[in-house]
Amino acid sequence: MEREAFQRTVDTLLNEVKLVEVCTDAHVQISALMNKGKYKDLGLQHSLDMWHGAKNLAKRIYAASQVKGQSSLSSWLKDVVNHFWWCCKTADSYQEFLELWLGLLHHVTNEHRWVLGGCQHADLESGGAQQWLERGSMAHEALKSIVRNKRWLNEVYC
């Protein structure tokens, strides 16, 4: 039903205005429709609404923080979602988005410089209130699986 309504709406718009881009949530049927057939042939770009990506991310982190041994993730929820928004705003390509986004996994362990990159923030004062995750801990591994989730990454690129 949603697919049919979407098609009718886009077809009507195509007849009335010069349509260049359509922004939707990550609905699987609509994504499939936009990535093949007449809409792709017309060069119509499909973008995904980042609000849905951020909401999904927050839900996944919250759920992970409820698991025994992973409660420290709850203190990172807001920061991780804010980092996601910043990556979307800052990145000019998918590759740049991934580099910025995956750097989060270093930052949460209080590692701000690594072989292939580093955080872009100023030096942090020691003794801050943030509870750093221990590399390899249950919480860090859970966050790693959320941040690197291939399906989510395919849905969210800004």
mmCIF file of C-alpha atoms in Angstrom:
data_model
loop_
_atom_site.group_PDB
_atom_site.id
_atom_site.type_symbol
_atom_site.label_atom_id
_atom_site.label_comp_id
_atom_site.label_asym_id
_atom_site.label_seq_id
_atom_site.Cartn_x
_atom_site.Cartn_y
_atom_site.Cartn_z
ATOM 1 C CA MET A 1 0.000 0.000 0.000
ATOM 2 C CA GLU A 2 2.760 2.449 0.949
ATOM 3 C CA ARG A 3 4.676 1.575 -2.216
ATOM 4 C CA GLU A 4 1.645 2.209 -4.417
ATOM 5 C CA ALA A 5 0.883 5.536 -2.720
ATOM 6 C CA PHE A 6 4.517 6.545 -3.100
ATOM 7 C CA GLN A 7 4.522 5.672 -6.824
ATOM 8 C CA ARG A 8 1.330 7.627 -7.484
ATOM 9 C CA THR A 9 2.653 10.653 -5.629
ATOM 10 C CA VAL A 10 6.038 10.644 -7.369
ATOM 11 C CA ASP A 11 4.426 10.119 -10.792
ATOM 12 C CA THR A 12 2.093 13.065 -10.168
ATOM 13 C CA LEU A 13 4.978 15.258 -9.037
ATOM 14 C CA LEU A 14 7.057 14.272 -12.073
ATOM 15 C CA ASN A 15 4.264 15.571 -14.310
ATOM 16 C CA GLU A 16 4.013 18.881 -12.455
ATOM 17 C CA VAL A 17 7.526 19.864 -11.332
ATOM 18 C CA LYS A 18 11.161 19.116 -12.132
ATOM 19 C CA LEU A 19 11.847 16.524 -9.480
ATOM 20 C CA VAL A 20 15.529 15.905 -8.729
ATOM 21 C CA GLU A 21 15.581 14.183 -5.342
ATOM 22 C CA VAL A 22 13.190 12.314 -3.068
ATOM 23 C CA CYS A 23 13.866 11.950 0.660
ATOM 24 C CA THR A 24 12.146 9.095 2.518
ATOM 25 C CA ASP A 25 12.568 6.863 5.519
ATOM 26 C CA ALA A 26 14.415 3.576 5.013
ATOM 27 C CA HIS A 27 11.373 1.636 3.775
ATOM 28 C CA VAL A 28 12.756 -1.424 1.966
ATOM 29 C CA GLN A 29 10.165 -1.486 -0.845
ATOM 30 C CA ILE A 30 10.588 2.203 -1.613
ATOM 31 C CA SER A 31 14.377 1.931 -1.592
ATOM 32 C CA ALA A 32 14.155 -0.985 -4.038
ATOM 33 C CA LEU A 33 11.777 0.988 -6.254
ATOM 34 C CA MET A 34 14.100 4.004 -6.312
ATOM 35 C CA ASN A 35 17.222 1.965 -7.051
ATOM 36 C CA LYS A 36 15.904 0.355 -10.239
ATOM 37 C CA GLY A 37 13.455 0.974 -13.058
ATOM 38 C CA LYS A 38 12.068 4.244 -14.323
ATOM 39 C CA TYR A 39 12.998 6.408 -11.337
ATOM 40 C CA LYS A 40 16.634 5.381 -11.563
ATOM 41 C CA ASP A 41 16.533 5.822 -15.362
ATOM 42 C CA LEU A 42 15.207 9.363 -14.870
ATOM 43 C CA GLY A 43 18.200 10.110 -12.638
ATOM 44 C CA LEU A 44 15.959 10.748 -9.638
ATOM 45 C CA GLN A 45 18.156 10.715 -6.528
ATOM 46 C CA HIS A 46 16.943 8.918 -3.427
ATOM 47 C CA SER A 47 18.076 10.212 -0.027
ATOM 48 C CA LEU A 48 17.183 8.848 3.361
ATOM 49 C CA ASP A 49 15.874 10.994 6.203
ATOM 50 C CA MET A 50 18.609 11.073 8.832
ATOM 51 C CA TRP A 51 16.102 11.610 11.614
ATOM 52 C CA HIS A 52 15.019 7.985 11.182
ATOM 53 C CA GLY A 53 18.655 6.845 11.240
ATOM 54 C CA ALA A 54 19.309 8.756 14.463
ATOM 55 C CA LYS A 55 16.128 7.429 16.060
ATOM 56 C CA ASN A 56 17.014 3.844 15.112
ATOM 57 C CA LEU A 57 20.553 4.323 16.422
ATOM 58 C CA ALA A 58 19.276 5.625 19.771
ATOM 59 C CA LYS A 59 16.893 2.671 20.116
ATOM 60 C CA ARG A 60 19.687 0.183 19.447
ATOM 61 C CA ILE A 61 22.055 1.796 21.949
ATOM 62 C CA TYR A 62 19.332 2.027 24.598
ATOM 63 C CA ALA A 63 18.451 -1.662 24.123
ATOM 64 C CA ALA A 64 22.120 -2.649 24.358
ATOM 65 C CA SER A 65 22.533 -0.565 27.533
ATOM 66 C CA GLN A 66 19.811 -2.631 29.224
ATOM 67 C CA VAL A 67 21.875 -5.823 28.896
ATOM 68 C CA LYS A 68 23.847 -6.854 31.977
ATOM 69 C CA GLY A 69 27.455 -5.644 31.710
ATOM 70 C CA GLN A 70 26.624 -2.960 29.144
ATOM 71 C CA SER A 71 24.923 -0.293 31.270
ATOM 72 C CA SER A 72 27.799 2.138 30.649
ATOM 73 C CA LEU A 73 26.437 2.590 27.104
ATOM 74 C CA SER A 74 23.547 4.651 28.476
ATOM 75 C CA SER A 75 25.910 7.513 29.344
ATOM 76 C CA TRP A 76 27.123 7.518 25.714
ATOM 77 C CA LEU A 77 23.721 7.466 23.985
ATOM 78 C CA LYS A 78 23.334 11.217 23.483
ATOM 79 C CA ASP A 79 26.987 11.704 22.487
ATOM 80 C CA VAL A 80 26.877 8.881 19.927
ATOM 81 C CA VAL A 81 23.690 10.228 18.337
ATOM 82 C CA ASN A 82 25.177 13.747 18.264
ATOM 83 C CA HIS A 83 28.315 12.329 16.633
ATOM 84 C CA PHE A 84 26.125 10.664 13.992
ATOM 85 C CA TRP A 85 24.446 14.001 13.191
ATOM 86 C CA TRP A 86 27.851 15.718 13.024
ATOM 87 C CA CYS A 87 29.203 13.050 10.649
ATOM 88 C CA CYS A 88 26.177 13.474 8.380
ATOM 89 C CA LYS A 89 26.612 17.241 8.347
ATOM 90 C CA THR A 90 30.390 17.185 7.872
ATOM 91 C CA ALA A 91 31.037 14.348 5.407
ATOM 92 C CA ASP A 92 31.173 15.087 1.676
ATOM 93 C CA SER A 93 31.338 11.419 0.659
ATOM 94 C CA TYR A 94 30.416 8.003 1.973
ATOM 95 C CA GLN A 95 34.104 7.222 2.566
ATOM 96 C CA GLU A 96 34.538 10.381 4.643
ATOM 97 C CA PHE A 97 31.327 9.597 6.550
ATOM 98 C CA LEU A 98 32.665 6.131 7.409
ATOM 99 C CA GLU A 99 36.037 7.471 8.548
ATOM 100 C CA LEU A 100 34.411 10.038 10.828
ATOM 101 C CA TRP A 101 31.727 7.655 12.062
ATOM 102 C CA LEU A 102 34.026 4.717 12.832
ATOM 103 C CA GLY A 103 36.430 7.011 14.706
ATOM 104 C CA LEU A 104 33.797 6.997 17.436
ATOM 105 C CA LEU A 105 34.923 3.501 18.417
ATOM 106 C CA HIS A 106 38.343 4.915 19.318
ATOM 107 C CA HIS A 107 37.007 8.048 21.018
ATOM 108 C CA VAL A 108 34.775 6.154 23.462
ATOM 109 C CA THR A 109 37.870 4.316 24.763
ATOM 110 C CA ASN A 110 39.684 7.626 25.371
ATOM 111 C CA GLU A 111 41.910 7.078 22.329
ATOM 112 C CA HIS A 112 41.927 10.260 20.267
ATOM 113 C CA ARG A 113 44.800 9.539 17.844
ATOM 114 C CA TRP A 114 45.179 6.291 15.917
ATOM 115 C CA VAL A 115 47.179 5.007 12.959
ATOM 116 C CA LEU A 116 44.768 6.131 10.239
ATOM 117 C CA GLY A 117 43.237 9.179 11.866
ATOM 118 C CA GLY A 118 42.231 11.038 14.947
ATOM 119 C CA CYS A 119 39.469 12.978 16.633
ATOM 120 C CA GLN A 120 38.922 16.525 15.430
ATOM 121 C CA HIS A 121 38.092 17.933 18.858
ATOM 122 C CA ALA A 122 40.538 19.905 20.988
ATOM 123 C CA ASP A 123 42.513 18.144 23.699
ATOM 124 C CA LEU A 124 40.281 16.977 26.521
ATOM 125 C CA GLU A 125 40.929 17.861 30.127
ATOM 126 C CA SER A 126 41.639 14.889 32.349
ATOM 127 C CA GLY A 127 39.245 14.194 35.166
ATOM 128 C CA GLY A 128 36.127 14.835 33.091
ATOM 129 C CA ALA A 129 32.805 13.313 34.000
ATOM 130 C CA GLN A 130 32.660 10.954 31.005
ATOM 131 C CA GLN A 131 32.960 7.248 31.741
ATOM 132 C CA TRP A 132 35.263 5.807 29.061
ATOM 133 C CA LEU A 133 34.587 2.323 27.733
ATOM 134 C CA GLU A 134 37.267 -0.309 28.081
ATOM 135 C CA ARG A 135 38.401 -1.591 24.678
ATOM 136 C CA GLY A 136 37.069 -5.114 24.201
ATOM 137 C CA SER A 137 34.571 -4.862 27.067
ATOM 138 C CA MET A 138 31.011 -6.112 26.579
ATOM 139 C CA ALA A 139 29.793 -2.526 26.228
ATOM 140 C CA HIS A 140 32.472 -1.640 23.674
ATOM 141 C CA GLU A 141 31.797 -4.807 21.648
ATOM 142 C CA ALA A 142 28.052 -4.082 21.690
ATOM 143 C CA LEU A 143 28.648 -0.516 20.516
ATOM 144 C CA LYS A 144 31.019 -1.806 17.838
ATOM 145 C CA SER A 145 28.331 -4.128 16.464
ATOM 146 C CA ILE A 146 25.817 -1.260 16.375
ATOM 147 C CA VAL A 147 28.189 1.253 14.777
ATOM 148 C CA ARG A 148 29.433 -1.233 12.152
ATOM 149 C CA ASN A 149 26.043 -2.786 11.336
ATOM 150 C CA LYS A 150 26.094 -3.105 7.537
ATOM 151 C CA ARG A 151 22.350 -2.889 7.008
ATOM 152 C CA TRP A 152 22.067 0.243 9.140
ATOM 153 C CA LEU A 153 25.085 1.822 7.417
ATOM 154 C CA ASN A 154 23.492 1.194 4.008
ATOM 155 C CA GLU A 155 20.272 2.831 5.185
ATOM 156 C CA VAL A 156 21.747 5.905 6.792
ATOM 157 C CA TYR A 157 24.334 7.440 4.548
ATOM 158 C CA CYS A 158 23.345 11.080 4.392
#
